[in-house]
């Protein structure tokens, strides 16, 4: 019996294979999000005030 058939026939073994892979992927995702986290927000671009109107 090969590994593929063994995993298919026994659901507990399939969980033992899939859950660590999902956990590893989630850990990488969290690491990437934390590593590229939000820094200081970009400065607000303030436009020049409109020139005063003369009467």
PDB file of N, CA and C in Angstrom:
ATOM      1  N   UNK A   1       0.861  -1.178   0.000  1.00  0.00           N
ATOM      2  CA  UNK A   1       0.000   0.000   0.000  1.00  0.00           C
ATOM      3  C   UNK A   1       0.904   1.238   0.000  1.00  0.00           C
ATOM      4  N   UNK A   2       0.604   2.139  -0.900  1.00  0.00           N
ATOM      5  CA  UNK A   2       1.429   3.347  -0.966  1.00  0.00           C
ATOM      6  C   UNK A   2       0.871   4.422  -0.023  1.00  0.00           C
ATOM      7  N   UNK A   3       1.639   5.498   0.145  1.00  0.00           N
ATOM      8  CA  UNK A   3       1.273   6.553   1.101  1.00  0.00           C
ATOM      9  C   UNK A   3      -0.021   7.252   0.732  1.00  0.00           C
ATOM     10  N   UNK A   4      -0.229   7.471  -0.563  1.00  0.00           N
ATOM     11  CA  UNK A   4      -1.444   8.176  -0.990  1.00  0.00           C
ATOM     12  C   UNK A   4      -2.697   7.398  -0.576  1.00  0.00           C
ATOM     13  N   UNK A   5      -2.694   6.112  -0.856  1.00  0.00           N
ATOM     14  CA  UNK A   5      -3.854   5.291  -0.523  1.00  0.00           C
ATOM     15  C   UNK A   5      -4.028   5.183   0.995  1.00  0.00           C
ATOM     16  N   UNK A   6      -2.926   5.122   1.722  1.00  0.00           N
ATOM     17  CA  UNK A   6      -2.997   5.041   3.176  1.00  0.00           C
ATOM     18  C   UNK A   6      -3.633   6.302   3.760  1.00  0.00           C
ATOM     19  N   UNK A   7      -3.246   7.451   3.224  1.00  0.00           N
ATOM     20  CA  UNK A   7      -3.811   8.717   3.709  1.00  0.00           C
ATOM     21  C   UNK A   7      -5.281   8.828   3.335  1.00  0.00           C
ATOM     22  N   UNK A   8      -5.635   8.361   2.153  1.00  0.00           N
ATOM     23  CA  UNK A   8      -7.033   8.415   1.726  1.00  0.00           C
ATOM     24  C   UNK A   8      -7.895   7.493   2.592  1.00  0.00           C
ATOM     25  N   UNK A   9      -7.384   6.327   2.924  1.00  0.00           N
ATOM     26  CA  UNK A   9      -8.168   5.350   3.682  1.00  0.00           C
ATOM     27  C   UNK A   9      -8.333   5.714   5.152  1.00  0.00           C
ATOM     28  N   UNK A  10      -7.421   6.492   5.719  1.00  0.00           N
ATOM     29  CA  UNK A  10      -7.476   6.813   7.137  1.00  0.00           C
ATOM     30  C   UNK A  10      -7.592   8.330   7.319  1.00  0.00           C
ATOM     31  N   UNK A  11      -8.776   8.813   7.674  1.00  0.00           N
ATOM     32  CA  UNK A  11      -8.986  10.266   7.788  1.00  0.00           C
ATOM     33  C   UNK A  11      -8.085  10.929   8.822  1.00  0.00           C
ATOM     34  N   UNK A  12      -7.731  10.218   9.891  1.00  0.00           N
ATOM     35  CA  UNK A  12      -6.870  10.830  10.906  1.00  0.00           C
ATOM     36  C   UNK A  12      -5.486  11.113  10.330  1.00  0.00           C
ATOM     37  N   UNK A  13      -5.000  10.235   9.494  1.00  0.00           N
ATOM     38  CA  UNK A  13      -3.707  10.480   8.860  1.00  0.00           C
ATOM     39  C   UNK A  13      -3.773  11.667   7.912  1.00  0.00           C
ATOM     40  N   UNK A  14      -4.901  11.808   7.235  1.00  0.00           N
ATOM     41  CA  UNK A  14      -5.021  12.957   6.334  1.00  0.00           C
ATOM     42  C   UNK A  14      -5.014  14.261   7.128  1.00  0.00           C
ATOM     43  N   UNK A  15      -5.643  14.251   8.312  1.00  0.00           N
ATOM     44  CA  UNK A  15      -5.597  15.455   9.149  1.00  0.00           C
ATOM     45  C   UNK A  15      -4.176  15.723   9.638  1.00  0.00           C
ATOM     46  N   UNK A  16      -3.451  14.662   9.957  1.00  0.00           N
ATOM     47  CA  UNK A  16      -2.076  14.831  10.421  1.00  0.00           C
ATOM     48  C   UNK A  16      -1.169  15.367   9.309  1.00  0.00           C
ATOM     49  N   UNK A  17      -1.562  15.196   8.073  1.00  0.00           N
ATOM     50  CA  UNK A  17      -0.780  15.724   6.952  1.00  0.00           C
ATOM     51  C   UNK A  17      -1.221  17.143   6.613  1.00  0.00           C
ATOM     52  N   UNK A  18      -2.524  17.383   6.591  1.00  0.00           N
ATOM     53  CA  UNK A  18      -3.047  18.663   6.106  1.00  0.00           C
ATOM     54  C   UNK A  18      -2.915  19.773   7.153  1.00  0.00           C
ATOM     55  N   UNK A  19      -3.203  19.482   8.403  1.00  0.00           N
ATOM     56  CA  UNK A  19      -3.181  20.535   9.422  1.00  0.00           C
ATOM     57  C   UNK A  19      -1.800  21.177   9.609  1.00  0.00           C
ATOM     58  N   UNK A  20      -0.711  20.416   9.652  1.00  0.00           N
ATOM     59  CA  UNK A  20       0.591  21.096   9.751  1.00  0.00           C
ATOM     60  C   UNK A  20       0.905  21.956   8.528  1.00  0.00           C
ATOM     61  N   UNK A  21       0.484  21.511   7.347  1.00  0.00           N
ATOM     62  CA  UNK A  21       0.722  22.325   6.153  1.00  0.00           C
ATOM     63  C   UNK A  21      -0.069  23.621   6.224  1.00  0.00           C
ATOM     64  N   UNK A  22      -1.314  23.560   6.669  1.00  0.00           N
ATOM     65  CA  UNK A  22      -2.128  24.763   6.801  1.00  0.00           C
ATOM     66  C   UNK A  22      -1.564  25.677   7.887  1.00  0.00           C
ATOM     67  N   UNK A  23      -1.098  25.099   8.975  1.00  0.00           N
ATOM     68  CA  UNK A  23      -0.496  25.902  10.036  1.00  0.00           C
ATOM     69  C   UNK A  23       0.776  26.588   9.575  1.00  0.00           C
ATOM     70  N   UNK A  24       1.591  25.887   8.805  1.00  0.00           N
ATOM     71  CA  UNK A  24       2.821  26.463   8.274  1.00  0.00           C
ATOM     72  C   UNK A  24       2.507  27.615   7.319  1.00  0.00           C
ATOM     73  N   UNK A  25       1.517  27.427   6.465  1.00  0.00           N
ATOM     74  CA  UNK A  25       1.123  28.486   5.536  1.00  0.00           C
ATOM     75  C   UNK A  25       0.583  29.690   6.300  1.00  0.00           C
ATOM     76  N   UNK A  26      -0.190  29.456   7.350  1.00  0.00           N
ATOM     77  CA  UNK A  26      -0.725  30.563   8.150  1.00  0.00           C
ATOM     78  C   UNK A  26       0.405  31.305   8.866  1.00  0.00           C
ATOM     79  N   UNK A  27       1.394  30.570   9.357  1.00  0.00           N
ATOM     80  CA  UNK A  27       2.526  31.216  10.031  1.00  0.00           C
ATOM     81  C   UNK A  27       3.318  32.081   9.063  1.00  0.00           C
ATOM     82  N   UNK A  28       3.504  31.599   7.850  1.00  0.00           N
ATOM     83  CA  UNK A  28       4.203  32.408   6.840  1.00  0.00           C
ATOM     84  C   UNK A  28       3.394  33.650   6.518  1.00  0.00           C
ATOM     85  N   UNK A  29       2.086  33.493   6.359  1.00  0.00           N
ATOM     86  CA  UNK A  29       1.224  34.635   6.050  1.00  0.00           C
ATOM     87  C   UNK A  29       1.296  35.683   7.160  1.00  0.00           C
ATOM     88  N   UNK A  30       1.206  35.255   8.403  1.00  0.00           N
ATOM     89  CA  UNK A  30       1.271  36.188   9.533  1.00  0.00           C
ATOM     90  C   UNK A  30       2.643  36.855   9.581  1.00  0.00           C
ATOM     91  N   UNK A  31       3.694  36.097   9.315  1.00  0.00           N
ATOM     92  CA  UNK A  31       5.035  36.664   9.310  1.00  0.00           C
ATOM     93  C   UNK A  31       5.213  37.717   8.242  1.00  0.00           C
ATOM     94  N   UNK A  32       4.679  37.461   7.073  1.00  0.00           N
ATOM     95  CA  UNK A  32       4.790  38.440   5.985  1.00  0.00           C
ATOM     96  C   UNK A  32       3.999  39.694   6.326  1.00  0.00           C
ATOM     97  N   UNK A  33       2.823  39.523   6.890  1.00  0.00           N
ATOM     98  CA  UNK A  33       2.012  40.689   7.255  1.00  0.00           C
ATOM     99  C   UNK A  33       2.708  41.509   8.332  1.00  0.00           C
ATOM    100  N   UNK A  34       3.298  40.860   9.317  1.00  0.00           N
ATOM    101  CA  UNK A  34       3.984  41.598  10.374  1.00  0.00           C
ATOM    102  C   UNK A  34       5.274  42.248   9.869  1.00  0.00           C
ATOM    103  N   UNK A  35       5.970  41.575   8.958  1.00  0.00           N
ATOM    104  CA  UNK A  35       7.228  42.114   8.441  1.00  0.00           C
ATOM    105  C   UNK A  35       6.991  43.320   7.544  1.00  0.00           C
ATOM    106  N   UNK A  36       5.899  43.321   6.823  1.00  0.00           N
ATOM    107  CA  UNK A  36       5.605  44.429   5.911  1.00  0.00           C
ATOM    108  C   UNK A  36       4.506  45.294   6.487  1.00  0.00           C
ATOM    109  N   UNK A  37       4.434  45.331   7.804  1.00  0.00           N
ATOM    110  CA  UNK A  37       3.349  46.028   8.493  1.00  0.00           C
ATOM    111  C   UNK A  37       3.287  47.505   8.157  1.00  0.00           C
ATOM    112  N   UNK A  38       2.258  48.085   8.649  1.00  0.00           N
ATOM    113  CA  UNK A  38       2.035  49.499   8.382  1.00  0.00           C
ATOM    114  C   UNK A  38       3.044  50.317   9.158  1.00  0.00           C
ATOM    115  N   UNK A  39       3.793  51.118   8.457  1.00  0.00           N
ATOM    116  CA  UNK A  39       4.734  52.020   9.096  1.00  0.00           C
ATOM    117  C   UNK A  39       4.029  53.332   9.392  1.00  0.00           C
ATOM    118  N   UNK A  40       4.780  54.396   9.373  1.00  0.00           N
ATOM    119  CA  UNK A  40       4.168  55.700   9.552  1.00  0.00           C
ATOM    120  C   UNK A  40       3.291  56.002   8.345  1.00  0.00           C
ATOM    121  N   UNK A  41       2.150  56.610   8.566  1.00  0.00           N
ATOM    122  CA  UNK A  41       1.293  56.929   7.424  1.00  0.00           C
ATOM    123  C   UNK A  41       1.960  57.990   6.561  1.00  0.00           C
ATOM    124  N   UNK A  42       1.673  57.989   5.284  1.00  0.00           N
ATOM    125  CA  UNK A  42       2.277  58.994   4.406  1.00  0.00           C
ATOM    126  C   UNK A  42       1.790  60.389   4.807  1.00  0.00           C
ATOM    127  N   UNK A  43       2.625  61.387   4.622  1.00  0.00           N
ATOM    128  CA  UNK A  43       2.208  62.732   5.004  1.00  0.00           C
ATOM    129  C   UNK A  43       1.043  63.210   4.136  1.00  0.00           C
ATOM    130  N   UNK A  44       0.173  63.960   4.763  1.00  0.00           N
ATOM    131  CA  UNK A  44      -0.946  64.518   4.005  1.00  0.00           C
ATOM    132  C   UNK A  44      -0.410  65.601   3.069  1.00  0.00           C
ATOM    133  N   UNK A  45      -0.819  65.502   1.834  1.00  0.00           N
ATOM    134  CA  UNK A  45      -0.386  66.512   0.870  1.00  0.00           C
ATOM    135  C   UNK A  45      -1.328  67.701   1.001  1.00  0.00           C
ATOM    136  N   UNK A  46      -0.781  68.790   1.501  1.00  0.00           N
ATOM    137  CA  UNK A  46      -1.586  69.985   1.702  1.00  0.00           C
ATOM    138  C   UNK A  46      -1.372  70.888   0.509  1.00  0.00           C
ATOM    139  N   UNK A  47      -2.463  71.240  -0.129  1.00  0.00           N
ATOM    140  CA  UNK A  47      -2.337  72.135  -1.275  1.00  0.00           C
ATOM    141  C   UNK A  47      -2.263  73.576  -0.768  1.00  0.00           C
ATOM    142  N   UNK A  48      -1.738  74.425  -1.600  1.00  0.00           N
ATOM    143  CA  UNK A  48      -1.636  75.837  -1.237  1.00  0.00           C
ATOM    144  C   UNK A  48      -3.039  76.422  -1.104  1.00  0.00           C
ATOM    145  N   UNK A  49      -3.215  77.305  -0.146  1.00  0.00           N
ATOM    146  CA  UNK A  49      -4.548  77.919  -0.005  1.00  0.00           C
ATOM    147  C   UNK A  49      -4.837  78.795  -1.216  1.00  0.00           C
ATOM    148  N   UNK A  50      -6.098  78.933  -1.531  1.00  0.00           N
ATOM    149  CA  UNK A  50      -6.436  79.774  -2.714  1.00  0.00           C
ATOM    150  C   UNK A  50      -6.062  81.230  -2.432  1.00  0.00           C
ATOM    151  N   UNK A  51      -5.695  81.953  -3.476  1.00  0.00           N
ATOM    152  CA  UNK A  51      -5.334  83.351  -3.271  1.00  0.00           C
ATOM    153  C   UNK A  51      -6.552  84.165  -2.818  1.00  0.00           C
ATOM    154  N   UNK A  52      -6.299  85.162  -1.992  1.00  0.00           N
ATOM    155  CA  UNK A  52      -7.449  85.979  -1.532  1.00  0.00           C
ATOM    156  C   UNK A  52      -8.050  86.762  -2.694  1.00  0.00           C
ATOM    157  N   UNK A  53      -9.343  86.886  -2.613  1.00  0.00           N
ATOM    158  CA  UNK A  53     -10.011  87.683  -3.662  1.00  0.00           C
ATOM    159  C   UNK A  53     -10.122  89.136  -3.204  1.00  0.00           C
ATOM    160  N   UNK A  54      -9.850  90.047  -4.096  1.00  0.00           N
ATOM    161  CA  UNK A  54      -9.939  91.490  -3.727  1.00  0.00           C
ATOM    162  C   UNK A  54     -11.280  92.034  -4.196  1.00  0.00           C
ATOM    163  N   UNK A  55     -11.880  92.898  -3.388  1.00  0.00           N
ATOM    164  CA  UNK A  55     -13.204  93.432  -3.774  1.00  0.00           C
ATOM    165  C   UNK A  55     -13.132  94.489  -4.845  1.00  0.00           C
TER     166      UNK A  55
END
